[in-house]
Tab-separated table of N, CA and C in Angstrom:
chain	number	residue	atom	x	y	z
Y	1	UNK	N	108.621	28.412	108.404
Y	1	UNK	CA	107.213	28.658	108.417
Y	1	UNK	C	106.957	30.131	108.095
Y	2	UNK	N	106.199	30.318	107.088
Y	2	UNK	CA	105.836	31.646	106.603
Y	2	UNK	C	104.497	32.045	107.185
Y	3	UNK	N	104.444	33.296	107.697
Y	3	UNK	CA	103.166	33.797	108.223
Y	3	UNK	C	102.228	34.200	107.087
Y	4	UNK	N	102.784	34.835	106.060
Y	4	UNK	CA	101.963	35.270	104.935
Y	4	UNK	C	102.612	34.745	103.646
Y	5	UNK	N	101.751	34.406	102.765
Y	5	UNK	CA	102.268	33.958	101.478
Y	5	UNK	C	102.447	35.166	100.579
Y	6	UNK	N	103.098	34.965	99.482
Y	6	UNK	CA	103.340	36.059	98.526
Y	6	UNK	C	102.024	36.615	97.981
Y	7	UNK	N	101.072	35.791	97.736
Y	7	UNK	CA	99.787	36.244	97.220
Y	7	UNK	C	99.043	37.073	98.262
Y	8	UNK	N	99.083	36.624	99.506
Y	8	UNK	CA	98.431	37.390	100.574
Y	8	UNK	C	99.118	38.749	100.746
Y	9	UNK	N	100.443	38.761	100.664
Y	9	UNK	CA	101.191	40.017	100.781
Y	9	UNK	C	100.799	40.990	99.663
Y	10	UNK	N	100.692	40.453	98.441
Y	10	UNK	CA	100.316	41.292	97.296
Y	10	UNK	C	98.889	41.831	97.473
Y	11	UNK	N	97.989	41.019	97.989
Y	11	UNK	CA	96.599	41.449	98.202
Y	11	UNK	C	96.546	42.538	99.278
Y	12	UNK	N	97.281	42.329	100.385
Y	12	UNK	CA	97.315	43.339	101.458
Y	12	UNK	C	97.933	44.637	100.939
Y	13	UNK	N	99.002	44.532	100.177
Y	13	UNK	CA	99.654	45.713	99.594
Y	13	UNK	C	98.706	46.431	98.639
Y	14	UNK	N	97.977	45.684	97.828
Y	14	UNK	CA	97.015	46.268	96.895
Y	14	UNK	C	95.890	46.976	97.647
Y	15	UNK	N	95.410	46.362	98.740
Y	15	UNK	CA	94.355	46.983	99.554
Y	15	UNK	C	94.875	48.282	100.188
Y	16	UNK	N	96.105	48.249	100.699
Y	16	UNK	CA	96.706	49.465	101.278
Y	16	UNK	C	96.861	50.563	100.230
Y	17	UNK	N	97.271	50.202	99.041
Y	17	UNK	CA	97.425	51.200	97.965
Y	17	UNK	C	96.065	51.787	97.603
Y	18	UNK	N	95.039	50.945	97.522
Y	18	UNK	CA	93.686	51.431	97.208
Y	18	UNK	C	93.190	52.357	98.318
Y	19	UNK	N	93.434	51.987	99.586
Y	19	UNK	CA	93.031	52.851	100.705
Y	19	UNK	C	93.761	54.197	100.658
Y	20	UNK	N	95.058	54.154	100.356
Y	20	UNK	CA	95.832	55.405	100.255
Y	20	UNK	C	95.316	56.281	99.110
Y	21	UNK	N	94.977	55.668	97.989
Y	21	UNK	CA	94.430	56.430	96.864
Y	21	UNK	C	93.080	57.056	97.228
Y	22	UNK	N	92.236	56.295	97.911
Y	22	UNK	CA	90.930	56.835	98.347
Y	22	UNK	C	91.121	57.994	99.324
Y	23	UNK	N	92.039	57.811	100.267
Y	23	UNK	CA	92.316	58.870	101.248
Y	23	UNK	C	92.848	60.128	100.551
Y	24	UNK	N	93.766	59.937	99.600
Y	24	UNK	CA	94.333	61.069	98.859
Y	24	UNK	C	93.256	61.756	98.023
Y	25	UNK	N	92.418	60.963	97.365
Y	25	UNK	CA	91.342	61.542	96.556
Y	25	UNK	C	90.375	62.330	97.437
Y	26	UNK	N	90.061	61.802	98.609
Y	26	UNK	CA	89.170	62.503	99.539
Y	26	UNK	C	89.807	63.818	100.003
Y	27	UNK	N	91.099	63.782	100.334
Y	27	UNK	CA	91.798	65.000	100.764
Y	27	UNK	C	91.899	66.022	99.646
Y	28	UNK	N	92.146	65.556	98.424
Y	28	UNK	CA	92.218	66.477	97.290
Y	28	UNK	C	90.869	67.149	97.095
Y	29	UNK	N	89.804	66.364	97.179
Y	29	UNK	CA	88.459	66.927	97.028
Y	29	UNK	C	88.167	67.938	98.142
Y	30	UNK	N	88.514	67.580	99.364
Y	30	UNK	CA	88.294	68.478	100.499
Y	30	UNK	C	89.149	69.749	100.363
Y	31	UNK	N	90.402	69.589	99.952
Y	31	UNK	CA	91.272	70.751	99.753
Y	31	UNK	C	90.775	71.624	98.604
Y	32	UNK	N	90.266	70.984	97.551
Y	32	UNK	CA	89.736	71.738	96.426
Y	32	UNK	C	88.520	72.557	96.846
Y	33	UNK	N	87.646	71.962	97.661
Y	33	UNK	CA	86.476	72.694	98.166
Y	33	UNK	C	86.909	73.847	99.071
Y	34	UNK	N	87.886	73.597	99.927
Y	34	UNK	CA	88.388	74.663	100.807
Y	34	UNK	C	89.019	75.783	99.983
Y	35	UNK	N	89.752	75.408	98.932
Y	35	UNK	CA	90.365	76.410	98.057
Y	35	UNK	C	89.297	77.247	97.359
Y	36	UNK	N	88.243	76.595	96.874
Y	36	UNK	CA	87.144	77.328	96.234
Y	36	UNK	C	86.452	78.256	97.226
Y	37	UNK	N	86.262	77.786	98.454
Y	37	UNK	CA	85.659	78.639	99.484
Y	37	UNK	C	86.534	79.852	99.770
Y	38	UNK	N	87.852	79.642	99.822
Y	38	UNK	CA	88.766	80.770	100.037
Y	38	UNK	C	88.709	81.758	98.880
Y	39	UNK	N	88.614	81.232	97.646
Y	39	UNK	CA	88.506	82.125	96.489
Y	39	UNK	C	87.221	82.941	96.550
Y	40	UNK	N	86.110	82.283	96.916
Y	40	UNK	CA	84.837	82.999	97.036
Y	40	UNK	C	84.903	84.054	98.138
Y	41	UNK	N	85.533	83.710	99.232
Y	41	UNK	CA	85.680	84.661	100.336
Y	41	UNK	C	86.556	85.845	99.922
Y	42	UNK	N	87.614	85.572	99.159
Y	42	UNK	CA	88.489	86.648	98.689
Y	42	UNK	C	87.738	87.576	97.739
Y	43	UNK	N	86.933	87.011	96.853
Y	43	UNK	CA	86.144	87.828	95.926
Y	43	UNK	C	85.133	88.665	96.700
Y	44	UNK	N	84.488	88.058	97.687
Y	44	UNK	CA	83.521	88.782	98.511
Y	44	UNK	C	84.196	89.920	99.278
Y	45	UNK	N	85.360	89.637	99.840
Y	45	UNK	CA	86.103	90.668	100.569
Y	45	UNK	C	86.519	91.793	99.636
Y	46	UNK	N	86.952	91.441	98.438
Y	46	UNK	CA	87.348	92.462	97.464
Y	46	UNK	C	86.148	93.325	97.070
Y	47	UNK	N	84.986	92.692	96.878
Y	47	UNK	CA	83.776	93.459	96.556
Y	47	UNK	C	83.400	94.398	97.699
Y	48	UNK	N	83.497	93.893	98.933
Y	48	UNK	CA	83.201	94.748	100.089
Y	48	UNK	C	84.182	95.906	100.176
Y	49	UNK	N	85.450	95.635	99.875
Y	49	UNK	CA	86.463	96.688	99.889
Y	49	UNK	C	86.167	97.744	98.828
Y	50	UNK	N	85.767	97.301	97.639
Y	50	UNK	CA	85.427	98.250	96.577
Y	50	UNK	C	84.210	99.094	96.958
Y	51	UNK	N	83.206	98.449	97.583
Y	51	UNK	CA	82.031	99.202	98.035
Y	51	UNK	C	82.415	100.223	99.100
Y	52	UNK	N	83.268	99.799	100.037
Y	52	UNK	CA	83.700	100.713	101.101
Y	52	UNK	C	84.508	101.871	100.523
Y	53	UNK	N	85.368	101.574	99.546
Y	53	UNK	CA	86.162	102.637	98.928
Y	53	UNK	C	85.266	103.611	98.163
Y	54	UNK	N	84.269	103.079	97.469
Y	54	UNK	CA	83.328	103.936	96.741
Y	54	UNK	C	82.558	104.823	97.718
Y	55	UNK	N	82.095	104.233	98.822
Y	55	UNK	CA	81.382	104.993	99.845
Y	55	UNK	C	82.284	106.063	100.450
Y	56	UNK	N	83.551	105.705	100.704
Y	56	UNK	CA	84.515	106.668	101.242
Y	56	UNK	C	84.715	107.834	100.277
Y	57	UNK	N	84.857	107.541	98.987
Y	57	UNK	CA	85.051	108.595	97.995
Y	57	UNK	C	83.822	109.505	97.924
Y	58	UNK	N	82.613	108.896	97.997
Y	58	UNK	CA	81.393	109.707	97.982
Y	58	UNK	C	81.321	110.610	99.208
Y	59	UNK	N	81.644	110.049	100.383
Y	59	UNK	CA	81.626	110.851	101.619
Y	59	UNK	C	82.674	111.951	101.557
Y	60	UNK	N	83.857	111.627	101.033
Y	60	UNK	CA	84.928	112.616	100.923
Y	60	UNK	C	84.495	113.755	99.999
Y	61	UNK	N	83.876	113.394	98.871
Y	61	UNK	CA	83.388	114.410	97.944
Y	61	UNK	C	82.317	115.268	98.607
Y	62	UNK	N	81.392	114.620	99.323
Y	62	UNK	CA	80.320	115.351	100.003
Y	62	UNK	C	80.890	116.265	101.080
Y	63	UNK	N	81.876	115.770	101.851
Y	63	UNK	CA	82.493	116.591	102.892
Y	63	UNK	C	83.222	117.783	102.293
Y	64	UNK	N	83.921	117.568	101.159
Y	64	UNK	CA	84.599	118.686	100.496
Y	64	UNK	C	83.584	119.709	100.004
Y	65	UNK	N	82.464	119.211	99.476
Y	65	UNK	CA	81.411	120.111	99.003
Y	65	UNK	C	80.831	120.901	100.177
Y	66	UNK	N	80.573	120.199	101.304
Y	66	UNK	CA	80.046	120.876	102.491
Y	66	UNK	C	81.049	121.879	103.041
Y	67	UNK	N	82.347	121.529	103.006
Y	67	UNK	CA	83.384	122.432	103.502
Y	67	UNK	C	83.446	123.691	102.648
Y	68	UNK	N	83.314	123.531	101.323
Y	68	UNK	CA	83.314	124.705	100.454
Y	68	UNK	C	82.107	125.585	100.759
Y	69	UNK	N	80.943	124.966	100.954
Y	69	UNK	CA	79.752	125.742	101.310
Y	69	UNK	C	79.941	126.431	102.650
Y	70	UNK	N	80.543	125.723	103.612
Y	70	UNK	CA	80.793	126.310	104.922
Y	70	UNK	C	81.741	127.492	104.804
Y	71	UNK	N	82.779	127.356	103.974
Y	71	UNK	CA	83.727	128.452	103.797
Y	71	UNK	C	83.049	129.661	103.166
Y	72	UNK	N	82.203	129.423	102.171
Y	72	UNK	CA	81.477	130.531	101.549
Y	72	UNK	C	80.556	131.175	102.578
Y	73	UNK	N	79.832	130.348	103.325
Y	73	UNK	CA	78.930	130.880	104.339
Y	73	UNK	C	79.704	131.636	105.412
Y	74	UNK	N	80.869	131.132	105.785
Y	74	UNK	CA	81.675	131.781	106.811
Y	74	UNK	C	82.146	133.152	106.331
Y	75	UNK	N	82.534	133.240	105.067
Y	75	UNK	CA	82.964	134.530	104.533
Y	75	UNK	C	81.783	135.502	104.442
Y	76	UNK	N	80.612	134.997	104.071
Y	76	UNK	CA	79.420	135.853	104.048
Y	76	UNK	C	79.089	136.337	105.454
Y	77	UNK	N	79.204	135.414	106.402
Y	77	UNK	CA	78.926	135.799	107.789
Y	77	UNK	C	79.947	136.806	108.294
Y	78	UNK	N	81.200	136.651	107.884
Y	78	UNK	CA	82.222	137.623	108.293
Y	78	UNK	C	81.865	139.005	107.748
Y	79	UNK	N	81.385	139.047	106.488
Y	79	UNK	CA	80.960	140.325	105.917
Y	79	UNK	C	79.775	140.891	106.705
Y	80	UNK	N	78.845	140.019	107.103
Y	80	UNK	CA	77.715	140.470	107.918
Y	80	UNK	C	78.190	140.989	109.270
Y	81	UNK	N	79.188	140.301	109.857
Y	81	UNK	CA	79.709	140.736	111.155
Y	81	UNK	C	80.379	142.101	111.049
Y	82	UNK	N	81.080	142.332	109.947
Y	82	UNK	CA	81.717	143.641	109.755
Y	82	UNK	C	80.650	144.722	109.681
Y	83	UNK	N	79.609	144.446	108.905
Y	83	UNK	CA	78.520	145.416	108.767
Y	83	UNK	C	77.801	145.611	110.105
Y	84	UNK	N	77.536	144.525	110.810
Y	84	UNK	CA	76.853	144.609	112.102
Y	84	UNK	C	77.717	145.318	113.131
Y	85	UNK	N	79.021	145.040	113.105
Y	85	UNK	CA	79.937	145.732	114.025
Y	85	UNK	C	79.883	147.233	113.826
Y	86	UNK	N	79.763	147.663	112.569
Y	86	UNK	CA	79.627	149.091	112.288
Y	86	UNK	C	78.338	149.659	112.846
Y	87	UNK	N	77.261	148.870	112.781
Y	87	UNK	CA	75.989	149.366	113.320
Y	87	UNK	C	76.012	149.438	114.847
Y	88	UNK	N	76.894	148.687	115.495
Y	88	UNK	CA	77.048	148.759	116.947
Y	88	UNK	C	78.046	149.835	117.369
Y	89	UNK	N	78.596	150.544	116.408
Y	89	UNK	CA	79.544	151.608	116.734
Y	89	UNK	C	80.985	151.132	116.822
Y	90	UNK	N	81.267	149.953	116.319
Y	90	UNK	CA	82.638	149.445	116.307
Y	90	UNK	C	83.290	149.790	114.974
Y	91	UNK	N	84.545	150.173	115.012
Y	91	UNK	CA	85.294	150.468	113.788
Y	91	UNK	C	86.189	149.274	113.477
Y	92	UNK	N	86.152	148.847	112.223
Y	92	UNK	CA	86.989	147.731	111.805
Y	92	UNK	C	88.419	148.222	111.625
Y	93	UNK	N	89.337	147.656	112.375
Y	93	UNK	CA	90.749	148.005	112.244
Y	93	UNK	C	91.448	147.108	111.234
Y	94	UNK	N	91.146	145.825	111.294
Y	94	UNK	CA	91.839	144.885	110.420
Y	94	UNK	C	90.943	143.682	110.157
Y	95	UNK	N	90.982	143.232	108.918
Y	95	UNK	CA	90.293	142.007	108.519
Y	95	UNK	C	91.332	141.114	107.862
Y	96	UNK	N	91.484	139.900	108.374
Y	96	UNK	CA	92.482	138.980	107.849
Y	96	UNK	C	91.809	137.635	107.623
Y	97	UNK	N	91.914	137.130	106.416
Y	97	UNK	CA	91.309	135.845	106.091
Y	97	UNK	C	92.376	134.934	105.504
Y	98	UNK	N	92.487	133.747	106.045
Y	98	UNK	CA	93.410	132.754	105.497
Y	98	UNK	C	92.610	131.496	105.187
Y	99	UNK	N	93.309	130.461	104.786
Y	99	UNK	CA	92.610	129.218	104.450
Y	99	UNK	C	92.065	128.516	105.687
Y	100	UNK	N	92.531	128.894	106.861
Y	100	UNK	CA	92.113	128.218	108.088
Y	100	UNK	C	91.245	129.066	109.013
Y	101	UNK	N	91.364	130.395	108.934
Y	101	UNK	CA	90.660	131.220	109.920
Y	101	UNK	C	90.379	132.616	109.371
Y	102	UNK	N	89.492	133.299	110.070
Y	102	UNK	CA	89.173	134.695	109.769
Y	102	UNK	C	89.379	135.485	111.053
Y	103	UNK	N	90.142	136.558	110.955
Y	103	UNK	CA	90.378	137.443	112.104
Y	103	UNK	C	89.726	138.791	111.833
Y	104	UNK	N	88.990	139.282	112.814
Y	104	UNK	CA	88.371	140.604	112.740
Y	104	UNK	C	88.836	141.399	113.951
Y	105	UNK	N	89.375	142.582	113.720
Y	105	UNK	CA	89.800	143.452	114.821
Y	105	UNK	C	88.956	144.725	114.775
Y	106	UNK	N	88.275	145.001	115.885
Y	106	UNK	CA	87.416	146.178	115.998
Y	106	UNK	C	87.931	147.089	117.100
Y	107	UNK	N	87.479	148.339	117.045
Y	107	UNK	CA	87.745	149.306	118.116
Y	107	UNK	C	86.438	150.021	118.418
Y	108	UNK	N	86.172	150.165	119.697
Y	108	UNK	CA	84.962	150.864	120.109
Y	108	UNK	C	84.901	150.960	121.617
Y	109	UNK	N	83.808	151.564	122.103
Y	109	UNK	CA	83.686	151.681	123.563
Y	109	UNK	C	83.176	150.364	124.158
Y	110	UNK	N	83.156	150.310	125.480
Y	110	UNK	CA	82.798	149.073	126.183
Y	110	UNK	C	81.384	148.625	125.848
Y	111	UNK	N	80.429	149.556	125.843
Y	111	UNK	CA	79.031	149.198	125.575
Y	111	UNK	C	78.858	148.624	124.174
Y	112	UNK	N	79.555	149.201	123.205
Y	112	UNK	CA	79.463	148.686	121.832
Y	112	UNK	C	79.996	147.261	121.756
Y	113	UNK	N	81.150	147.016	122.363
Y	113	UNK	CA	81.733	145.672	122.342
Y	113	UNK	C	80.837	144.686	123.087
Y	114	UNK	N	80.301	145.115	124.223
Y	114	UNK	CA	79.427	144.242	125.011
Y	114	UNK	C	78.167	143.885	124.228
Y	115	UNK	N	77.541	144.880	123.605
Y	115	UNK	CA	76.323	144.632	122.824
Y	115	UNK	C	76.614	143.748	121.610
Y	116	UNK	N	77.779	143.955	120.997
Y	116	UNK	CA	78.155	143.133	119.852
Y	116	UNK	C	78.367	141.673	120.281
Y	117	UNK	N	79.016	141.468	121.413
Y	117	UNK	CA	79.208	140.107	121.931
Y	117	UNK	C	77.866	139.455	122.272
Y	118	UNK	N	76.966	140.244	122.837
Y	118	UNK	CA	75.633	139.737	123.158
Y	118	UNK	C	74.896	139.354	121.874
Y	119	UNK	N	75.049	140.173	120.839
Y	119	UNK	CA	74.458	139.874	119.538
Y	119	UNK	C	75.024	138.562	118.977
Y	120	UNK	N	76.336	138.394	119.072
Y	120	UNK	CA	76.955	137.157	118.590
Y	120	UNK	C	76.399	135.941	119.321
Y	121	UNK	N	76.227	136.087	120.604
Y	121	UNK	CA	75.759	134.967	121.419
Y	121	UNK	C	74.309	134.605	121.108
Y	122	UNK	N	73.462	135.597	120.887
Y	122	UNK	CA	72.032	135.328	120.722
Y	122	UNK	C	71.612	135.127	119.274
Y	123	UNK	N	72.172	135.901	118.358
Y	123	UNK	CA	71.669	135.910	116.983
Y	123	UNK	C	72.457	135.032	116.017
Y	124	UNK	N	73.717	134.818	116.245
Y	124	UNK	CA	74.568	134.112	115.287
Y	124	UNK	C	74.871	132.703	115.790
Y	125	UNK	N	73.919	131.787	115.643
Y	125	UNK	CA	74.116	130.431	116.146
Y	125	UNK	C	75.168	129.661	115.351
Y	126	UNK	N	75.349	129.943	114.085
Y	126	UNK	CA	76.283	129.173	113.261
Y	126	UNK	C	77.734	129.542	113.455
Y	127	UNK	N	78.001	130.658	114.101
Y	127	UNK	CA	79.384	131.106	114.266
Y	127	UNK	C	79.876	130.729	115.654
Y	128	UNK	N	80.993	130.027	115.674
Y	128	UNK	CA	81.622	129.658	116.941
Y	128	UNK	C	82.992	130.326	116.990
Y	129	UNK	N	83.117	131.432	117.710
Y	129	UNK	CA	84.422	132.089	117.790
Y	129	UNK	C	85.448	131.189	118.467
Y	130	UNK	N	86.650	131.157	117.900
Y	130	UNK	CA	87.725	130.367	118.497
Y	130	UNK	C	88.452	131.186	119.551
Y	131	UNK	N	88.461	132.511	119.361
Y	131	UNK	CA	89.139	133.358	120.338
Y	131	UNK	C	88.490	134.733	120.326
Y	132	UNK	N	88.254	135.251	121.507
Y	132	UNK	CA	87.796	136.628	121.673
Y	132	UNK	C	88.794	137.279	122.615
Y	133	UNK	N	89.414	138.335	122.144
Y	133	UNK	CA	90.450	138.987	122.946
Y	133	UNK	C	90.099	140.465	123.069
Y	134	UNK	N	90.081	140.948	124.299
Y	134	UNK	CA	89.773	142.353	124.558
Y	134	UNK	C	91.008	143.023	125.140
Y	135	UNK	N	91.269	144.231	124.694
Y	135	UNK	CA	92.386	145.011	125.242
Y	135	UNK	C	91.934	146.461	125.329
Y	136	UNK	N	92.428	147.157	126.317
Y	136	UNK	CA	92.039	148.545	126.530
Y	136	UNK	C	93.121	149.458	125.969
Y	137	UNK	N	92.664	150.475	125.247
Y	137	UNK	CA	93.580	151.484	124.719
Y	137	UNK	C	92.933	152.847	124.940
Y	138	UNK	N	93.340	153.508	125.977
Y	138	UNK	CA	92.733	154.790	126.337
Y	138	UNK	C	91.299	154.568	126.777
Y	139	UNK	N	90.373	155.310	126.154
Y	139	UNK	CA	88.952	155.139	126.461
Y	139	UNK	C	88.308	154.064	125.592
Y	140	UNK	N	89.034	153.596	124.601
Y	140	UNK	CA	88.486	152.603	123.668
Y	140	UNK	C	88.881	151.184	124.074
Y	141	UNK	N	88.128	150.265	123.530
Y	141	UNK	CA	88.383	148.848	123.758
Y	141	UNK	C	88.753	148.232	122.413
Y	142	UNK	N	89.877	147.526	122.360
Y	142	UNK	CA	90.249	146.784	121.152
Y	142	UNK	C	89.650	145.391	121.274
Y	143	UNK	N	89.012	144.972	120.217
Y	143	UNK	CA	88.233	143.744	120.239
Y	143	UNK	C	88.708	142.865	119.088
Y	144	UNK	N	89.281	141.710	119.393
Y	144	UNK	CA	89.819	140.790	118.384
Y	144	UNK	C	88.965	139.527	118.379
Y	145	UNK	N	88.418	139.182	117.220
Y	145	UNK	CA	87.555	138.010	117.074
Y	145	UNK	C	88.179	137.079	116.045
Y	146	UNK	N	88.412	135.831	116.423
Y	146	UNK	CA	88.968	134.835	115.504
Y	146	UNK	C	87.939	133.726	115.305
Y	147	UNK	N	87.658	133.434	114.035
Y	147	UNK	CA	86.720	132.375	113.671
Y	147	UNK	C	87.487	131.355	112.845
Y	148	UNK	N	87.460	130.104	113.271
Y	148	UNK	CA	88.177	129.039	112.564
Y	148	UNK	C	87.202	128.314	111.653
Y	149	UNK	N	87.667	128.017	110.463
Y	149	UNK	CA	86.842	127.278	109.504
Y	149	UNK	C	86.646	125.851	109.984
Y	150	UNK	N	85.471	125.313	109.694
Y	150	UNK	CA	85.186	123.927	110.075
Y	150	UNK	C	85.956	122.945	109.222
Y	151	UNK	N	86.261	121.751	109.777
Y	151	UNK	CA	87.011	120.731	109.032
Y	151	UNK	C	86.158	119.516	108.844
């Protein structure tokens, strides 16, 4: 006694093959859509990366331009400080400028150094001294001022 005949077996097999083909076609379509979505996302990410890189380059250029202006202004201010130090009765002993900092060494009496420091504090808002060093030599005061360039 046979449960299924050959014709029924062939029909069931044909139905299973058709179902498998439909399932595969559906998965291929779904995978193709997912692949297209990934491609679109990759293109979008690449565009965002290019925009961010362009913005970074513009900011870097602007910062370099501002740094050059700051360096020029800092050197002008150092020249003003030398001139102002002379008007306060301070004598310039040494001026040293490098790519990172400006050092000014003055000599004068206590009142001159005190008035000059007061002037720096009240009148020169853009200058932030990194180091102020005072040393006594006889009746004179040695005054060392270090200004670091902005980064």
